[in-house]
Coordinates of C-alpha atoms and ligand atoms in Angstrom, one line a residue:
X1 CA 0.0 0.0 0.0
X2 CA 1.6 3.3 -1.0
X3 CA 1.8 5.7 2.0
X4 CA -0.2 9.2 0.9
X5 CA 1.8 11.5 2.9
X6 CA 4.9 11.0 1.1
X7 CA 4.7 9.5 -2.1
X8 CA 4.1 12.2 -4.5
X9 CA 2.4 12.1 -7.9
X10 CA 3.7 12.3 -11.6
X11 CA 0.8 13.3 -14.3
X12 CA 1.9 13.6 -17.9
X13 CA 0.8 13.2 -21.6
X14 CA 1.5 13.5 -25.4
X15 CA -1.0 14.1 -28.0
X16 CA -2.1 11.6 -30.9
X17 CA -0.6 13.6 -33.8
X18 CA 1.5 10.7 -35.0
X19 CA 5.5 9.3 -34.8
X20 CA 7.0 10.7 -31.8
X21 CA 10.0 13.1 -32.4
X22 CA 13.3 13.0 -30.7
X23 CA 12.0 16.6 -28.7
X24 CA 9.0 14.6 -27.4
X25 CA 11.8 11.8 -26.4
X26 CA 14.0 13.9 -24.7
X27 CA 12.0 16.8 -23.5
X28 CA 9.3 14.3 -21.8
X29 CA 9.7 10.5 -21.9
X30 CA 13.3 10.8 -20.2
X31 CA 11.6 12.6 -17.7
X32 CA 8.5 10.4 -17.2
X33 CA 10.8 6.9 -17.2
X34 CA 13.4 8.5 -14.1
X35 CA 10.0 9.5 -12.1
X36 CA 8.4 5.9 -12.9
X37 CA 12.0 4.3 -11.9
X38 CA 12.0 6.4 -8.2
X39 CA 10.2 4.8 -5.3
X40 CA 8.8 8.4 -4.0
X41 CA 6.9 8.7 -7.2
X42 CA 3.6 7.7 -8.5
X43 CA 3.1 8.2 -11.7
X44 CA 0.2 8.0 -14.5
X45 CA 1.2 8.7 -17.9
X46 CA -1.7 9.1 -20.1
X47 CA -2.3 9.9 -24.2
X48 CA -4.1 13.1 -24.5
X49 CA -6.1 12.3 -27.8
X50 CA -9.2 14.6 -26.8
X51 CA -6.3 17.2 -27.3
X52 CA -5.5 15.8 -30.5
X53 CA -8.9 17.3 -31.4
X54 CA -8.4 20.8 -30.6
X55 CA -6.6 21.4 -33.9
X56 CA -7.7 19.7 -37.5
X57 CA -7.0 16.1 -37.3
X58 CA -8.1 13.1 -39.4
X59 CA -10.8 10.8 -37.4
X60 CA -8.6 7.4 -38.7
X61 CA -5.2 8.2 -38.2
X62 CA -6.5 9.7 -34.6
X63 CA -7.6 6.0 -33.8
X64 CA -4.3 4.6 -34.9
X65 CA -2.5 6.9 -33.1
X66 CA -4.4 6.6 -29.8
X67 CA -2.9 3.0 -30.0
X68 CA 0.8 4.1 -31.2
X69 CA 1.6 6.4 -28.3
X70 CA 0.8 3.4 -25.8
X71 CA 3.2 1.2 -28.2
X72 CA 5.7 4.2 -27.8
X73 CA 5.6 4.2 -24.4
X74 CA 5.9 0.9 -23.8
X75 CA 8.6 0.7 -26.1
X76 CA 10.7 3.3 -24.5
X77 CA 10.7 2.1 -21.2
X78 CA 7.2 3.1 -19.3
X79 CA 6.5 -0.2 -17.4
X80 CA 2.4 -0.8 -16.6
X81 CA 3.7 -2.7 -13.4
X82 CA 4.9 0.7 -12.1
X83 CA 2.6 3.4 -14.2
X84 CA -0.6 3.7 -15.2
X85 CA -1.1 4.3 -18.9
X86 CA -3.9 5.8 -20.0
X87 CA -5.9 6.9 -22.9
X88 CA -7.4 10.3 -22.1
X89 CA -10.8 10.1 -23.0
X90 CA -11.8 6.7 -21.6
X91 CA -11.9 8.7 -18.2
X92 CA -14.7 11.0 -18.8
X93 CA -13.7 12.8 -15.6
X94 CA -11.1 15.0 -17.5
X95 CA -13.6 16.8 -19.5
X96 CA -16.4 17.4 -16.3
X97 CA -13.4 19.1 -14.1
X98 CA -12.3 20.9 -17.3
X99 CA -15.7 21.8 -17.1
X100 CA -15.7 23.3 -12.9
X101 CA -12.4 25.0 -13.6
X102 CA -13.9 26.9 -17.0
X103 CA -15.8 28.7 -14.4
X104 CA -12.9 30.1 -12.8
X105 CA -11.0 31.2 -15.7
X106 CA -11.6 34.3 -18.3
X107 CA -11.3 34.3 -21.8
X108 CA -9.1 36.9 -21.9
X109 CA -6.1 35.1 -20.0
X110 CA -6.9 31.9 -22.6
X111 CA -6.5 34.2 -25.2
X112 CA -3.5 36.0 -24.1
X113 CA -1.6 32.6 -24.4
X114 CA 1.4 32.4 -26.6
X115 CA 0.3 29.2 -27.2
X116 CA -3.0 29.4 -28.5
X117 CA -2.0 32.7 -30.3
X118 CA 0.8 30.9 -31.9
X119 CA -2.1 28.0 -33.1
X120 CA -4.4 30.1 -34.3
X121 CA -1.6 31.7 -36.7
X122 CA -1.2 28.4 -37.8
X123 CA -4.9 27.4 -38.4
X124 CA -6.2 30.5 -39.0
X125 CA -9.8 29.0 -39.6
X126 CA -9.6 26.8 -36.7
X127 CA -9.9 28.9 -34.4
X128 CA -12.4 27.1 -31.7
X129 CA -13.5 26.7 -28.4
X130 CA -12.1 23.6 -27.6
X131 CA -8.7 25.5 -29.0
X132 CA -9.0 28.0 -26.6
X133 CA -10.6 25.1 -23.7
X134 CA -6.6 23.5 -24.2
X135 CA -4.7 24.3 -21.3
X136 CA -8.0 24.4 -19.0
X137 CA -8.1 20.7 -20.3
X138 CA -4.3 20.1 -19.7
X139 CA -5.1 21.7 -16.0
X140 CA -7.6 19.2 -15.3
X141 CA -5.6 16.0 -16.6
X142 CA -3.1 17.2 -14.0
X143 CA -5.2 18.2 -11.0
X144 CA -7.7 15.4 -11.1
X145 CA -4.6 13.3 -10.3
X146 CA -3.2 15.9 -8.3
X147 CA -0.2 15.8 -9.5
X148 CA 2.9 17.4 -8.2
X149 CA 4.9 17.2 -10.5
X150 CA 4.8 17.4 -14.6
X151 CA 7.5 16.1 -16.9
X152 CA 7.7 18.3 -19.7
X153 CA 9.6 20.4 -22.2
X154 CA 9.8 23.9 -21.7
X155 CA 7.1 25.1 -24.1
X156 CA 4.5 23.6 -21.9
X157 CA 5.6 25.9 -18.9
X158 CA 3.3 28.3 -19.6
X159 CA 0.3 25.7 -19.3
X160 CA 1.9 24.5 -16.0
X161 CA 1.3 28.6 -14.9
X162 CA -2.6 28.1 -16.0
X163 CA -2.4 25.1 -14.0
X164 CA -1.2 26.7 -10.9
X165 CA -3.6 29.3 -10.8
X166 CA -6.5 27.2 -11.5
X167 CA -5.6 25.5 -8.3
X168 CA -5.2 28.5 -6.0
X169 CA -8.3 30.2 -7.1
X170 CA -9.8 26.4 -6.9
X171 CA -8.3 26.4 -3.5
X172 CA -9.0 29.8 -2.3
X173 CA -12.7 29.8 -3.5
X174 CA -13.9 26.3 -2.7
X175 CA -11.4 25.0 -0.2
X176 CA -10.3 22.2 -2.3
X177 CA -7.1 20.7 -1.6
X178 CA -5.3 20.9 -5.1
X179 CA -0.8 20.9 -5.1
X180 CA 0.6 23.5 -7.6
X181 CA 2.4 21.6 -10.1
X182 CA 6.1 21.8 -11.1
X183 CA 7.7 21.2 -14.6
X184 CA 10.2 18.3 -14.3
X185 CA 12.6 19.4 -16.4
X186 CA 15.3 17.1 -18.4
X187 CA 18.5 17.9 -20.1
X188 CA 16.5 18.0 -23.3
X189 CA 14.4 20.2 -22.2
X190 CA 14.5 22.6 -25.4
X191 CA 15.5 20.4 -28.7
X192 CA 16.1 23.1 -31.5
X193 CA 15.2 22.2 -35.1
X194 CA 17.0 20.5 -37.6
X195 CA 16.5 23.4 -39.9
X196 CA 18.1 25.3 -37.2
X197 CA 15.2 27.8 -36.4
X198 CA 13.3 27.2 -33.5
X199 CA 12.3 24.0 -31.7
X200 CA 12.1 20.5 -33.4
X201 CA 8.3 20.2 -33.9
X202 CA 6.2 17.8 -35.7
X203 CA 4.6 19.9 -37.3
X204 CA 7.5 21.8 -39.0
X205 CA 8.9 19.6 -41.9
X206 CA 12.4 19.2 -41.6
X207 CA 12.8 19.7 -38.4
X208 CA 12.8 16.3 -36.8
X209 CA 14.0 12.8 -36.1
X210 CA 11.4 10.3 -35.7
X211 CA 12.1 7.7 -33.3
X212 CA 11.7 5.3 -35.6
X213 CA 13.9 7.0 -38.3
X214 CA 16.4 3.9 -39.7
X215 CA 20.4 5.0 -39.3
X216 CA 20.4 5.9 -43.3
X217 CA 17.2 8.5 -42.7
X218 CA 18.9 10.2 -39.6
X219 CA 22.0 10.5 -41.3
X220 CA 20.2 12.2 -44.4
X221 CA 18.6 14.5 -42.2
X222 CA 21.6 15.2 -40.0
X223 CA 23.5 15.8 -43.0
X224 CA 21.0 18.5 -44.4
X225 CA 21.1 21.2 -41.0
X226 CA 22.7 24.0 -42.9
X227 CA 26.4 24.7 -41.2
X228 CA 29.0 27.4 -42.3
X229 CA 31.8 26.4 -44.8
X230 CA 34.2 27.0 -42.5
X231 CA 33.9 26.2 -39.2
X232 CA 34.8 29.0 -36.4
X233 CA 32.7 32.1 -35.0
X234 CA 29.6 31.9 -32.6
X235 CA 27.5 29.0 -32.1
X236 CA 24.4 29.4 -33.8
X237 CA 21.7 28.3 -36.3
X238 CA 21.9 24.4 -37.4
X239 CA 25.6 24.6 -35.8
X240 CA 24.4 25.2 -32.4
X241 CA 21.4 22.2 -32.9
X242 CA 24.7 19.8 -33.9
X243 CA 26.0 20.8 -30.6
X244 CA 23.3 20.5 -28.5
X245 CA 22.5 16.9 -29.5
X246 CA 26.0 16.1 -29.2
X247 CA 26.2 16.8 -25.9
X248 CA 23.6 14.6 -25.3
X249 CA 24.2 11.9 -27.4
X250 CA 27.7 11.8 -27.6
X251 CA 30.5 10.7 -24.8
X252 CA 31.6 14.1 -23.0
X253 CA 35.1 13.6 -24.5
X254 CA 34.0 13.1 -28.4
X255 CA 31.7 16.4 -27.7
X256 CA 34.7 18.4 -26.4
X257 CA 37.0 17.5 -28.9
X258 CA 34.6 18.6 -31.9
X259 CA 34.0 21.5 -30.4
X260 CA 37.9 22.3 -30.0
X261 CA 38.0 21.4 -33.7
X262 CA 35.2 23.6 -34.6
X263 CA 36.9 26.6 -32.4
X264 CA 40.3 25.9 -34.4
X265 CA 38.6 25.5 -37.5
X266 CA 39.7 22.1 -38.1
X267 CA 36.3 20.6 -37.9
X268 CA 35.1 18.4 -40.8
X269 CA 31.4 18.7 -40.2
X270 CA 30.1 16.0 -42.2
X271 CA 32.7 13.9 -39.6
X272 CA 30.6 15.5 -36.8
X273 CA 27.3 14.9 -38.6
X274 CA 27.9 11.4 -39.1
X275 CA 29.8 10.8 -35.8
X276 CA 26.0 11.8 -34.4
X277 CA 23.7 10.3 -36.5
X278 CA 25.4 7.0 -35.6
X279 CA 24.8 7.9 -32.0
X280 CA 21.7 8.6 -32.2
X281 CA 20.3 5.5 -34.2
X282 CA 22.4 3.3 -31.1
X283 CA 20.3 4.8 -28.4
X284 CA 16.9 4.3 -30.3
X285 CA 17.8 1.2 -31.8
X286 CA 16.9 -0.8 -28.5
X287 CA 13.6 1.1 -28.8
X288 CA 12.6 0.0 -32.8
X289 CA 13.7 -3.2 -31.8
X290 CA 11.1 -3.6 -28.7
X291 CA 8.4 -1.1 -30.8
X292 CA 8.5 -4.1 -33.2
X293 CA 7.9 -6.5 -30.6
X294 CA 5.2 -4.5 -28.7
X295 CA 3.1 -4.1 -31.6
X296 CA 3.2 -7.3 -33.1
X297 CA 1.3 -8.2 -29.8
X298 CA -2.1 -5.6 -30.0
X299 CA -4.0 -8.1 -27.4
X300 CA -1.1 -6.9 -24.5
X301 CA -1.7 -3.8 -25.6
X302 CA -5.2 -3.2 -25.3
X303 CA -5.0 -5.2 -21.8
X304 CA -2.9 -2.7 -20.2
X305 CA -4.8 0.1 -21.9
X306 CA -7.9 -1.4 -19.9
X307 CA -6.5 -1.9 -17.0
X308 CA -4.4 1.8 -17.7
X309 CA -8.2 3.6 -17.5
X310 CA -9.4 1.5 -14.5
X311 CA -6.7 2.5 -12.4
X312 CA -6.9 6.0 -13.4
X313 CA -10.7 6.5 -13.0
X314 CA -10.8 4.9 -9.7
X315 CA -8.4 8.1 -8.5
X316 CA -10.0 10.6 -10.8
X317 CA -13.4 9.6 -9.3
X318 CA -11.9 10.1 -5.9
X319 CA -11.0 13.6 -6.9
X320 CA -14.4 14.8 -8.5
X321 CA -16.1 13.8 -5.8
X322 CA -14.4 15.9 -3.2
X323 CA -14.8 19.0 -6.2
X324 CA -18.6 18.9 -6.8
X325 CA -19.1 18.6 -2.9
X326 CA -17.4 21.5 -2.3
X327 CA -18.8 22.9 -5.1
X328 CA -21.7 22.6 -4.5
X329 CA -23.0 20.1 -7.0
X330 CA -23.9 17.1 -5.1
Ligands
TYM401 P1 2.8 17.4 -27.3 O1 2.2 16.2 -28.0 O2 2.7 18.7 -28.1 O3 4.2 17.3 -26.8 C1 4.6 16.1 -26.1 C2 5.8 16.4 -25.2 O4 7.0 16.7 -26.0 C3 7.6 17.8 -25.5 N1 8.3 18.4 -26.7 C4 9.6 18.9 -26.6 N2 10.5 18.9 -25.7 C5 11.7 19.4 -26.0 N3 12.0 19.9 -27.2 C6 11.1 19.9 -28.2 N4 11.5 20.4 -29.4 C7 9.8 19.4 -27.9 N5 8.7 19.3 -28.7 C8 7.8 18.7 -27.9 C9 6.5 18.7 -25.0 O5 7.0 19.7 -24.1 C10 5.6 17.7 -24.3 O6 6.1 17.4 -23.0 N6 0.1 19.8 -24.0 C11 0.9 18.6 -24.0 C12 0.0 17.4 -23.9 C13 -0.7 17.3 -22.6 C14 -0.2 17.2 -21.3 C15 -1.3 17.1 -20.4 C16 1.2 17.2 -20.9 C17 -2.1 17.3 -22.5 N7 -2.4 17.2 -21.2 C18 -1.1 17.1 -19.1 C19 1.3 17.1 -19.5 C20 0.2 17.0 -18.6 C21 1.7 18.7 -25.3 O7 2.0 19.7 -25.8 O8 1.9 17.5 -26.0

């Protein structure tokens, strides 16, 4: 039986929006495997496909994907003996909180989000509700768990801020009992693009790695981040991506002595390049190799999908109860 008072809990989730990306590897599932592995740590790790919805999506791949991300995890290391997994919708509970905790947010702070304002550039004529209802949705996958703690990469901090308030004013106005929730941050908090603008995002061709990405397709697309001619000068643009994936990838010694090379301006970088892509495809190899296992076995998988939602509900139930009490609603 886990004692209350000191174990603390671990929410997190990725959306259904296809092949994870090396960002979503590093900036999250690093993070959610060390809290699964630590005893003071309980952790639910769920796929947040009612998210998937909030921006145009394509009802058959969405089912597919649903599936993948549990595959994923499971393939990367998130063991259902020590985390629940959990498909997001199967626990109807997320989307009556998200509901309460509408009622104590404005528009105008939704709005204000980067974001939201940085989706709706994107799909300028999908501008909807449920858009705008995203991090008041990502506040109540969190608190219905109440969760202390969020492994995530940086971008999601400002939803983590939403998340925070929504418990204090939760707290302050109903008396509920709700923890303000911390990023967990990794290493890999921030992976920049390949094309050496901004972060490495799915939806930005060109800029990622997919984890299931062969050694010949990494080193194609490690080969294309546009470098100088000559190495030398500041550290910026694709060189700068190189280097940050080289210091994680690559033994601290190899990293140092490229980067000597590139201050001297002796670097090769298609010597680099390779040197990385052949990094990179050793520490996902392990993971291809179990993703093919995993998911040439779908009846596993949709046992600990079950189970994944049982578990969750019977806490999430826990939580609504004490929130419509206080609120009033039972
Ligand atoms: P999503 O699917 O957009 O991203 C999944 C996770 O990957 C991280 N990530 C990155 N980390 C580092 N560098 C990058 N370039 C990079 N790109 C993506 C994201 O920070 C995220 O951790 N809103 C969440 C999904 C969600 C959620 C939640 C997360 C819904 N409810 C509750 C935690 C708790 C998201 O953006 O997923």
């Amino acid at each position: 039986m886990l004692d209350k008072k000191t174990i603390k809990r671990v929410l997190s989730g990725i959306r259904a929006t296809g092949r994870l990306h090396l960002g979503n590897y590093l900036g999250a599932i690093k993070g959610m495997i060390e809290l699964q592995n630590n005893p003071d740590y309980e952790t639910f790790y769920m796929v947040a496909d009612a998210h998937t919805i909030t921006t145009p999506f394509s009802v058959d791949e969405l089912r597919q994907n649903r599936k993948e991300i549990i595959i994923d995890y499971l393939a990367a290391g998130l063991d259902p003996k020590k985390s629940t997994l959990f498909i997001q919708s199967q626990v109807s509970e997320h989307f009556e909180l998200s509901f309460y905790f509408s009622s104590v947010t404005t528009i105008a702070r939704m709005m204000h989000l980067p974001t939201y304002k940085e989706k709706v550039k994107q799909y300028p004529k999908h501008n909807t509700m449920a858009l705008l209802n995203y991090p008041i949705l990502m506040a109540a996958d969190i608190l219905l768990y109440k969760a202390d703690l969020v492994p995530v990469g940086i971008d999601q901090e400002p939803h983590l801020e939403v998340a925070r308030e929504i418990a204090r004013k939760m707290n302050q106005i109903y008396k509920t009992s709700f923890p303000q929730p911390q990023r967990f941050a990794t290493k890999g908090e921030y992976i920049p693009s390949l094309t050496g603008e901004g972060k490495m995002s799915k939806s930005i061709e060109g800029s990622y790695i997919n984890l299931t990405d062969s050694l010949d397709k990494i080193r194609k697309k490690i080969r294309k981040v546009p470098t100088a001619t000559i190495a030398g000068g500041p550290i910026t643009g694709g060189i700068k991506t190189l280097f940050i994936l080289s210091e994680i990838f690559l033994p601290k010694k190899t990293y140092e002595e490229f980067k000597e090379k590139y201050h001297s301006q002796t670097l090769k970088f298609v010597e680099l390049k390779d040197t990385l892509a052949e990094a990179i495809y050793q520490e996902l190899k392990p993971f291809q190799e179990k993703r093919k296992q995993i998911a040439s076995n779908l009846t596993y998988v949709e046992k600990i999908i079950k189970e994944g939602a049982q578990k969750a509900k019977t806490v999430a139930q826990e939580t609504l109860k004490e929130v419509k009490e206080k609120m009033g609603l039972s």
